[in-house]
Coordinates of C-alpha atoms in Angstrom, one line a residue:
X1 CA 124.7 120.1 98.4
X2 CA 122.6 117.3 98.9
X3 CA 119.8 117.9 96.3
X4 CA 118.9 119.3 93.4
X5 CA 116.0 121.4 92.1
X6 CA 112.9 120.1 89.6
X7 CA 114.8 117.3 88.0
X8 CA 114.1 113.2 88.3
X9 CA 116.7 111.0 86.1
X10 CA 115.7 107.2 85.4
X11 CA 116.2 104.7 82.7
X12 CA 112.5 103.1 82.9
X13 CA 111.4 101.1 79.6
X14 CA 107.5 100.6 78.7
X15 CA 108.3 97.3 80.9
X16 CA 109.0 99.6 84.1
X17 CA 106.4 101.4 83.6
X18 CA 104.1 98.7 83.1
X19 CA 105.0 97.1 86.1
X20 CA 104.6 100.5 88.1
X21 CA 101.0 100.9 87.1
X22 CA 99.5 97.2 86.9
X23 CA 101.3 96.5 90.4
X24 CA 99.1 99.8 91.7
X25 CA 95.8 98.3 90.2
X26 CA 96.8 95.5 92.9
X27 CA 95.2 92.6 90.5
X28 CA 95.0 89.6 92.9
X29 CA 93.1 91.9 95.0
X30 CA 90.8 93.1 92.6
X31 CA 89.9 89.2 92.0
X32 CA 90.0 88.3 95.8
X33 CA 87.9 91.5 96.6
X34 CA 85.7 93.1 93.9
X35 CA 84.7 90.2 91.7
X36 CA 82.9 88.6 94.4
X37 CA 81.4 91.7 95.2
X38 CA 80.1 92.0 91.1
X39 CA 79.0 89.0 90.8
X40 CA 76.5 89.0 94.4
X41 CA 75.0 92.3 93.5
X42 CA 76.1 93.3 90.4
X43 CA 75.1 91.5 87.1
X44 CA 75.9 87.8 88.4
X45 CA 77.7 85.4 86.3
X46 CA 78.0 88.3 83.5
X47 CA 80.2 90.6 85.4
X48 CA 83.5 89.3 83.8
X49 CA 82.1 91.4 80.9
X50 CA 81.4 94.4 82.1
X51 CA 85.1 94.5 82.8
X52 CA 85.8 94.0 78.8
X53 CA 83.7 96.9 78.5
X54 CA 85.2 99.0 81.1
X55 CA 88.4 98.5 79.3
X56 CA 87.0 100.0 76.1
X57 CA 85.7 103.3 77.6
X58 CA 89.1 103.5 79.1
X59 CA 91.0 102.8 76.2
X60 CA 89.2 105.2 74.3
X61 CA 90.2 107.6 76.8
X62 CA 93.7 106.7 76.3
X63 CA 93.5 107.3 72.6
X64 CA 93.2 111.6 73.5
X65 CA 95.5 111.5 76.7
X66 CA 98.6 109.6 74.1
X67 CA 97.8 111.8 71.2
X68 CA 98.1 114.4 73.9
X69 CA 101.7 113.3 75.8
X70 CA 103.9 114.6 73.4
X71 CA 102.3 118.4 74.0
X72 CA 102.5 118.1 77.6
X73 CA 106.4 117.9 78.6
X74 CA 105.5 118.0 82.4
X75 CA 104.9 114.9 84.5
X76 CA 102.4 116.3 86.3
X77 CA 99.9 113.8 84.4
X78 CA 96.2 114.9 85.0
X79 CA 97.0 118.1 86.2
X80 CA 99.3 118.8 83.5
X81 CA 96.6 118.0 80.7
X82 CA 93.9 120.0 82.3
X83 CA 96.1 123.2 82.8
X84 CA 96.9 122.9 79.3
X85 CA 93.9 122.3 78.0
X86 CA 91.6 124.3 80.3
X87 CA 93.8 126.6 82.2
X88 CA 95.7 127.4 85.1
X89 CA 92.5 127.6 87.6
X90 CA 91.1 124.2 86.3
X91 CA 94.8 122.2 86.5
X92 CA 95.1 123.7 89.8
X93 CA 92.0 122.6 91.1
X94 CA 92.4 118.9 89.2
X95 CA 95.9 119.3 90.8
X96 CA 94.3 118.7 94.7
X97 CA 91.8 116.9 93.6
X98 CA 94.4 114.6 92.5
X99 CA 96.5 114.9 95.7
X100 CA 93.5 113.8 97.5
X101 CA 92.2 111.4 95.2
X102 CA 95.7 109.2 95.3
X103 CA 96.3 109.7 99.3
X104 CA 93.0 108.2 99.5
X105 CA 93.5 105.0 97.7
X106 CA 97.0 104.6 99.3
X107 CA 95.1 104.8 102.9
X108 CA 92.4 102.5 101.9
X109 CA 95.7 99.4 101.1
X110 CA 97.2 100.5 104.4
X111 CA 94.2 99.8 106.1
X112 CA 93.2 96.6 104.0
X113 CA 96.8 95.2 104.3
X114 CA 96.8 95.4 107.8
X115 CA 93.2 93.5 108.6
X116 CA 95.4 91.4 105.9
X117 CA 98.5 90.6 108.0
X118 CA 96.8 90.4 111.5
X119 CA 94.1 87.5 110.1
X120 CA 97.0 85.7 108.8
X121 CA 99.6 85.9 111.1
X122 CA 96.6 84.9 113.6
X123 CA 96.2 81.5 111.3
X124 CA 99.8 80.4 111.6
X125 CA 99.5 80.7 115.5
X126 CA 100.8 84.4 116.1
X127 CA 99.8 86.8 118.6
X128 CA 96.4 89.0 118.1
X129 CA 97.9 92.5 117.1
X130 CA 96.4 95.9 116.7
X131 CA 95.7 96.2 112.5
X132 CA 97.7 99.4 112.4
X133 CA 101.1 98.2 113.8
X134 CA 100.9 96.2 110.7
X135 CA 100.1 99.1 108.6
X136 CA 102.9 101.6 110.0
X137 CA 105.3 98.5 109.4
X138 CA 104.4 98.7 105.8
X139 CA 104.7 102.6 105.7
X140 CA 108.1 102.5 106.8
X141 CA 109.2 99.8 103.8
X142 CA 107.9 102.2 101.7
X143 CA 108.9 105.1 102.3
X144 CA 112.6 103.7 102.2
X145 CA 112.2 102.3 98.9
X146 CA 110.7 106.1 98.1
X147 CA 113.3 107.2 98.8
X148 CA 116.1 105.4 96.6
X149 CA 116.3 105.4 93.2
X150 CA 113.1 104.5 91.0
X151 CA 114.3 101.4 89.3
X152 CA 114.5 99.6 93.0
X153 CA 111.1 100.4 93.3
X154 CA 110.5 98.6 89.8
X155 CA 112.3 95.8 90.5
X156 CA 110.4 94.9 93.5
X157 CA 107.1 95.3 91.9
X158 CA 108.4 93.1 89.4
X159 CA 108.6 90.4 91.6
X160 CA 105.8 91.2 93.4
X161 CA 103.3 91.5 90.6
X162 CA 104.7 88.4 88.9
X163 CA 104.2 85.8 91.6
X164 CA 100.6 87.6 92.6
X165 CA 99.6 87.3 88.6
X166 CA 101.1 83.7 88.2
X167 CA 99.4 82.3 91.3
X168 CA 96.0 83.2 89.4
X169 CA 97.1 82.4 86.2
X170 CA 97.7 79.0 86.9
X171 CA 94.3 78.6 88.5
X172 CA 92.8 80.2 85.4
X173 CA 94.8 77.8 83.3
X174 CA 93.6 75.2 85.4
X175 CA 90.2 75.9 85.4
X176 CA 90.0 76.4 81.7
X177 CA 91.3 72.9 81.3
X178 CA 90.1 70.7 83.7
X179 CA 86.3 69.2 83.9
X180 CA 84.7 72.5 85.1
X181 CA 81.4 73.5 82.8
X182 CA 82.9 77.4 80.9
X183 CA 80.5 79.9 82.0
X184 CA 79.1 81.3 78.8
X185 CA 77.1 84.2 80.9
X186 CA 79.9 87.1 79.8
X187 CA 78.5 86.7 76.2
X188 CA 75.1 86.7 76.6
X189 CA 73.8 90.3 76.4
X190 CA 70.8 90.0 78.6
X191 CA 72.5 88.6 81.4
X192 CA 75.4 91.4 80.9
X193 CA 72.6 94.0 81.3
X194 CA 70.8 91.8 84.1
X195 CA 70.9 92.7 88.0
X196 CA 72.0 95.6 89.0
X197 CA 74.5 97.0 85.6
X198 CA 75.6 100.3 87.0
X199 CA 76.6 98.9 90.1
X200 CA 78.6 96.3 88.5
X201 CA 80.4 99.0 86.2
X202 CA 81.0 100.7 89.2
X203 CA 82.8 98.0 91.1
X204 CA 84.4 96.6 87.6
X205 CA 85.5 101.0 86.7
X206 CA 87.0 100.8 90.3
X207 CA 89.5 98.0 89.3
X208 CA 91.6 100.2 86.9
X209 CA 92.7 102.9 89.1
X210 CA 96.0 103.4 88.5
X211 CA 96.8 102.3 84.9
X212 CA 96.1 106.1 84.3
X213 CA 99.6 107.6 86.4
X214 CA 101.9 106.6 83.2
X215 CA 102.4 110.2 82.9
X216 CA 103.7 111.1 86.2
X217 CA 106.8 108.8 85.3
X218 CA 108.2 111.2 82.2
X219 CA 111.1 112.4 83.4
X220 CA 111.9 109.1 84.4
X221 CA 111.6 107.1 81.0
X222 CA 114.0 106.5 78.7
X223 CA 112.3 108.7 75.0
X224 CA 108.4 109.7 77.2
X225 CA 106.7 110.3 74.0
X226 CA 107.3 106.8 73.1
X227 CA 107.5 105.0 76.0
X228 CA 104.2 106.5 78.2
X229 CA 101.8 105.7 75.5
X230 CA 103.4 102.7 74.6
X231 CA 103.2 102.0 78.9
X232 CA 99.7 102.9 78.9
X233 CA 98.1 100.7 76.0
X234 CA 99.6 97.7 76.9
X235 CA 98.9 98.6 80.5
X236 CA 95.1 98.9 79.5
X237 CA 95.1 95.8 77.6
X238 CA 96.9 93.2 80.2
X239 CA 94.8 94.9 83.3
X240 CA 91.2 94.0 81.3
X241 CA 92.5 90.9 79.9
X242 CA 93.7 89.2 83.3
X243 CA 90.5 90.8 85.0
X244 CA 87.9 89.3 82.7
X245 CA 89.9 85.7 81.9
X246 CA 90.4 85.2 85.8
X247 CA 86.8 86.5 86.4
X248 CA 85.1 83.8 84.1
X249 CA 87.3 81.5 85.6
X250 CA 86.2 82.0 89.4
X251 CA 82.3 82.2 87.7
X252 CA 83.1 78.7 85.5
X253 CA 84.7 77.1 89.2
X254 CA 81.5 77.3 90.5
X255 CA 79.2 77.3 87.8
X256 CA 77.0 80.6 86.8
X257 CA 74.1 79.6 89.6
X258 CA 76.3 78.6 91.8
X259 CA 78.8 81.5 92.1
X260 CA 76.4 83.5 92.5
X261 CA 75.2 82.0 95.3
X262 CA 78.8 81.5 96.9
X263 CA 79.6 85.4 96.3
X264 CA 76.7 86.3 98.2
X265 CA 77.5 84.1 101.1
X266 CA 80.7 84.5 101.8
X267 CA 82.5 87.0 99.2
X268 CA 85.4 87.8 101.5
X269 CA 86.5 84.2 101.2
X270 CA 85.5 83.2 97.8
X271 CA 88.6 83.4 95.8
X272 CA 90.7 81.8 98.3
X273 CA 88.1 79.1 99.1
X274 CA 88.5 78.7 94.8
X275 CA 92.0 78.3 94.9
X276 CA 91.9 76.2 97.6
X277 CA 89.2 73.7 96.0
X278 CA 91.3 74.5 93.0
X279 CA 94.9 74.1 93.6
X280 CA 94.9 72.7 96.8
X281 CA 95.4 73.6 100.6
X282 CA 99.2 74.7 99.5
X283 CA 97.8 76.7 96.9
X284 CA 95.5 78.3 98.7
X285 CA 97.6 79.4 101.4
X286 CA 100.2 80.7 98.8
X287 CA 97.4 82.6 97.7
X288 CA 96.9 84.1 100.8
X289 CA 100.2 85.1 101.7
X290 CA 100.7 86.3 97.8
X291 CA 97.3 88.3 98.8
X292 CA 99.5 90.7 101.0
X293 CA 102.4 90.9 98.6
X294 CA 99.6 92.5 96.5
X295 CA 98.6 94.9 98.4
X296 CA 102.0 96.1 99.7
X297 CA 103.0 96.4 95.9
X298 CA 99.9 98.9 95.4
X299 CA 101.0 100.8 98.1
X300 CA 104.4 101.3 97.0
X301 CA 103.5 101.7 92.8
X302 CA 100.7 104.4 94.8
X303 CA 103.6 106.0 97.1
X304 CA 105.3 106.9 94.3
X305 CA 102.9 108.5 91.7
X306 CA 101.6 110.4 94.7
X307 CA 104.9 112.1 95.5
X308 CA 105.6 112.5 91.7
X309 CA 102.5 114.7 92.1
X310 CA 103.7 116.1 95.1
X311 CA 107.0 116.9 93.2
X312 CA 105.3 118.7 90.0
X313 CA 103.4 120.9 92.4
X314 CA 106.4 121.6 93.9
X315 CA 108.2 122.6 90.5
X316 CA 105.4 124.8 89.9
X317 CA 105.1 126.6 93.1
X318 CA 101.3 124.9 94.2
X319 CA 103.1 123.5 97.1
X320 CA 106.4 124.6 98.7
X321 CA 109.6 124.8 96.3
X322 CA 111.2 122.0 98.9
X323 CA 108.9 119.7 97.6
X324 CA 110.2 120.3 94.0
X325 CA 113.8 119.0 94.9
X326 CA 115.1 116.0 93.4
X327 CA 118.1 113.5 95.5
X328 CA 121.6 114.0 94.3
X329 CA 122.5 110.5 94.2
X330 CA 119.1 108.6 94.1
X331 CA 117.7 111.3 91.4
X332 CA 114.4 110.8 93.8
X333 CA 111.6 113.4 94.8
X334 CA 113.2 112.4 98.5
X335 CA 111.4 115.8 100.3
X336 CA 107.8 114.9 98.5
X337 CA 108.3 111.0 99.4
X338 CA 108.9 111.7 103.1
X339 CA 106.1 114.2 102.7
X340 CA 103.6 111.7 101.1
X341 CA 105.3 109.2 104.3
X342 CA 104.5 111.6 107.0
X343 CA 100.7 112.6 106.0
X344 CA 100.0 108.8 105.7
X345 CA 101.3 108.6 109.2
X346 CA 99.2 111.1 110.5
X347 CA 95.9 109.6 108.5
X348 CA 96.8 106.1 110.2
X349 CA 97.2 107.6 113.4
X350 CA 94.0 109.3 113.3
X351 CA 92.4 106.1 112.1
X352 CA 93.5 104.3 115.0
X353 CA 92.7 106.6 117.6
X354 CA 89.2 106.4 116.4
X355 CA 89.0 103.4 116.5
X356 CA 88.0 102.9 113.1
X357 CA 87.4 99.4 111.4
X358 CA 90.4 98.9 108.7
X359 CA 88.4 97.3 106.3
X360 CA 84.5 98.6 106.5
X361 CA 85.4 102.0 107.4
X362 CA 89.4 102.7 106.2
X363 CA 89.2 101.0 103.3
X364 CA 85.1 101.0 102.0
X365 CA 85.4 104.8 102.5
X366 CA 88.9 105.7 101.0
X367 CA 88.3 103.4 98.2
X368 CA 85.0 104.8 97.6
X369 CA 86.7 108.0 97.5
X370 CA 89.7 107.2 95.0
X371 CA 87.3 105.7 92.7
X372 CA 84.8 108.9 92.3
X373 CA 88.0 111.5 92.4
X374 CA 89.7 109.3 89.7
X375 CA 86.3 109.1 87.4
X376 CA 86.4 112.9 87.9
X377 CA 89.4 113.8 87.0
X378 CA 89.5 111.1 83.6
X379 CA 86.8 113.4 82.3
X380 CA 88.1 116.7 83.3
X381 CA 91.6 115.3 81.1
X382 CA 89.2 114.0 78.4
X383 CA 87.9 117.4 78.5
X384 CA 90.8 118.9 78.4
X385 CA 91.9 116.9 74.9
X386 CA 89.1 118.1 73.4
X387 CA 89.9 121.4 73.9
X388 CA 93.0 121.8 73.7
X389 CA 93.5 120.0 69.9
X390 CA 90.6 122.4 68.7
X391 CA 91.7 124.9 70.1
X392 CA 95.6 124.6 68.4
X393 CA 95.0 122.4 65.5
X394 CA 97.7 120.9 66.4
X395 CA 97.2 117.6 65.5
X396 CA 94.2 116.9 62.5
X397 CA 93.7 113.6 63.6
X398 CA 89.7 113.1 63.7
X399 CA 90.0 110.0 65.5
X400 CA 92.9 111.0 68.1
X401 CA 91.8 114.0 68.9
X402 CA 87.6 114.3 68.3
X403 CA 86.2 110.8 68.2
X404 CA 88.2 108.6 70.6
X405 CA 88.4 111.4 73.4
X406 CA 84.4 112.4 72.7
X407 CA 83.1 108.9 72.8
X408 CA 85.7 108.5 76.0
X409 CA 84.5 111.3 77.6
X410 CA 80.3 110.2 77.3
X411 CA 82.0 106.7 78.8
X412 CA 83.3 108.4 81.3
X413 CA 80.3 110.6 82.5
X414 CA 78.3 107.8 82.5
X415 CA 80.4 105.6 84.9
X416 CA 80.6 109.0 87.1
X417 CA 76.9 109.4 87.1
X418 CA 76.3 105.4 88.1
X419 CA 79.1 105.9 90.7
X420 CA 77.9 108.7 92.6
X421 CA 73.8 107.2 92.4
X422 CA 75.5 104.3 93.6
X423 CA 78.0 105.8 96.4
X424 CA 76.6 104.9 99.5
X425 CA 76.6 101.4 98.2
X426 CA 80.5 101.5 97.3
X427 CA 80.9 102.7 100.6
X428 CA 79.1 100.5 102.3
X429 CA 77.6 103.8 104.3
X430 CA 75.0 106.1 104.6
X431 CA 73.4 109.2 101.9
X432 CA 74.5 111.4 104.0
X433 CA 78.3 110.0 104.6
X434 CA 78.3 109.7 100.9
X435 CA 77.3 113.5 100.3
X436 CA 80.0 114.2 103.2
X437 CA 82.8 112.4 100.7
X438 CA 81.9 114.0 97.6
X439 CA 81.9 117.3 99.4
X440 CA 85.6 116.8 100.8
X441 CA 86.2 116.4 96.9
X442 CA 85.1 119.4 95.5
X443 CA 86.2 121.5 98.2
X444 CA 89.6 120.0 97.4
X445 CA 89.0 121.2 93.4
X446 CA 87.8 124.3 94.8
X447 CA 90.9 125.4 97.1
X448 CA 93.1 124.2 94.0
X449 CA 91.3 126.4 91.5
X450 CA 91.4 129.8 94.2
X451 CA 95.2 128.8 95.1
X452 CA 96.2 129.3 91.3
X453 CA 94.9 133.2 91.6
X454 CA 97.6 133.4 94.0
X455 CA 101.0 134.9 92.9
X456 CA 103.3 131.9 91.6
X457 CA 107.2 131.9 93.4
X458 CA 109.8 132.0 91.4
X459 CA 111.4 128.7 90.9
X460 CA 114.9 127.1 90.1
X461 CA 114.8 126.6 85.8
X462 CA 114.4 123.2 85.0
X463 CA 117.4 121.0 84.3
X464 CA 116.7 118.4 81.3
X465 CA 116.6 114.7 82.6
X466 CA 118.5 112.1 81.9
X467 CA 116.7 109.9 79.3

């Protein structure tokens, strides 16, 4: 017998689990690629703020989906929450959503990582390749780390997300203490609510996908109801604190006027051009070459919350039983990590064939995706807090279970509302391709939510974990 049936073992600490979720947020990248992007038609110099406040809405949410942890025993995460909170046509539907909201994001790195890897291959002499050979290369790392045991997985996230955050942190450090003017813009309300706000939230909101997938990795901690909210708070807090500190610090390189104006003209090349100026020419091509280390760690940190997902469903009979089957040895979700492998594939392939830019296309419109699925299904959970603690007074807790998750949930439907008036510009694409998106969305929640009327296959009993 080479497998066995709805059961993950692991040993990961709040540190593990920390590493998982910040390494999927892909940090350098976020710093290389959306802070530009804020600051040249967002709110300016000010948009190292709005991700201070972007980190409040979201730990606000986190105060309802901790409270709620040690009630939900699955690691299904956002599914899990909004089954028990709403009900099984509701989970269900959050369920795809979420499938399809997660395979997005992990396309939009494969397709980034490989314009990545061909422009910098090209710079050190090398041959001009097509951008998906690169991005099949990547798959096929990944899925062989998907398939071992989850602490090899964290170990080389560990790595990975240390040298990517200690390349910026130095700069930061640098910045902060070298002749450059601060840029006092982030504390200044009118220039916070100056330019274009919502699209600035939008961009800054966009940042934190992944911090939220704590939850698929119970079965795998050592004590969950501990160690997941534990993992989440801290994973909040380090996300918004390195976001805003290295933000100000590109803005105070520059100068407020004057990074403004360099974001506009060239924000593909900003932070690296920063680093360079910066650090120096070694520096910046460390930077560059710790840019795809980034990206290859959110791919992986994605791989696997997506075929934890795949897993759950599997355990619960939304998706084949096989699916639900754990490794003998590694203790993996093997059959859902080679499943999550082989739909990536296909999406590549598909991408290629139609000839589709990697970065403009691939990874403007799967991005764009992710970030409106995620929004979604953060207030369908915060919803589902709500609910569910009124409805079994569990847990008399105003502040955990009203006040946190209420004024998280009016965040959160406010940051939906700005995203999808502001989709085509996420997307870099047209109304109507940005109707066509949100469409594949819903009809994903839809065909979750009809799927659950179906009857459910009688699955293998759960084996307790190993914790």
């Amino acid at each position: 017998m080479t497998d066995r049936t709805h059961t993950l073992t692991g040993s990961l600490g709040v540190g593990s689990i920390v590493f998982m979720v910040v390494a999927a947020a892909a940090p350098l990248t976020v710093i290389a690629g959306t802070v530009p992007l804020g600051i040249a038609i967002g709110n300016g110099a000010a948009f190292p703020a709005t991700f201070a406040l972007c980190s409040v809405v979201l730990l606000l949410f986190a105060v309802g989906f901790c409270a709620m942890t040690k009630h939900v025993p699955d690691a299904g995460a956002f599914y899990s929450y909004v089954e028990r909170g709403l009900g099984r046509a509701p989970g269900w539907g959050a369920a795809f959503l979420a499938l399809a909201t997660y395979t997005a994001v992990q396309l939009a790195v494969y397709g980034y990582i490989g314009a990545i890897l061909d422009g910098l291959v090209q710079n050190y002499g090398g041959p001009a390749l097509p951008w998906w050979l690169y991005s099949v290369a990547a798959l096929v790392v990944t899925a062989v780390l998907g398939y071992r045991r989850i602490e090899l997985s964290s170990r080389v996230l560990g790595v990975l997300l240390v040298s990517e955050v200690a390349i910026v942190l130095v700069f930061d450090a640098v910045v902060a203490t070298t002749g450059s003017t601060p840029s006092a813009a982030l504390f200044v309300p009118a220039q916070i609510g100056s330019g274009s706000v919502g699209v600035a939230i939008m961009f800054a909101i966009a940042s934190f996908i992944g911090f939220e997938a704590t939850a698929v990795f119970r079965d795998e901690a050592v004590d969950p109801e501990r160690t997941i909210p534990r993992a989440t708070y801290l994973a909040l807090v380090l996300i918004g604190a390195f976001y805003t500190l290295s933000a100000w610090a590109v803005v105070s390189a520059w100068g407020d006027t004057e990074a403004v104006a360099q974001a506009g003209a060239d924000p593909g090349n900003m932070l690296l051009t920063t680093i360079t100026d910066t650090l120096g020419t070694v520096g910046g091509d460390i930077a560059q070459v710790l840019l795809v280390t980034s990206l290859f760690a959110a791919i992986l940190s994605f791989h696997n919350v997506l075929a934890r997902y795949i897993f759950a469903l599997g355990g619960t009979g939304a998706l084949p039983t096989a699916c639900g089957r754990s490794h003998a040895v590694h203790g993996s979700p093997h059959i859902a990590s080679f499943t999550q492998s082989g739909t990536a594939l296909v999406f590549v392939a598909v991408f290629a064939l139609a000839g589709m830019d990697p970065v403009t296309q691939v990874f403007a419109w799967m991005a764009g995706t992710a970030t409106l699925g995620v929004l979604a299904l953060m207030a369908l959970t915060c919803l589902a807090v709500l609910v569910f603690f009124r409805r079994t007074r569990i847990d008399h807790r105003p502040w955990q279970t009203v006040v946190a998750p209420g004024l998280g949930l009016a965040g959160l439907l406010v940051c939906l509302w700005l995203t999808i008036s502001n989709f085509s510009t996420l997307i870099g694409g047209s109304a109507g391709l940005a109707t066509a998106i949100g469409s594949v969305l819903v009809v994903f929640f839809v065909a979750g939510a009809v799927w659950s009327a179906r009857p459910v296959p009688t699955v293998a009993p759960v084996s307790p974990g190993r914790h």
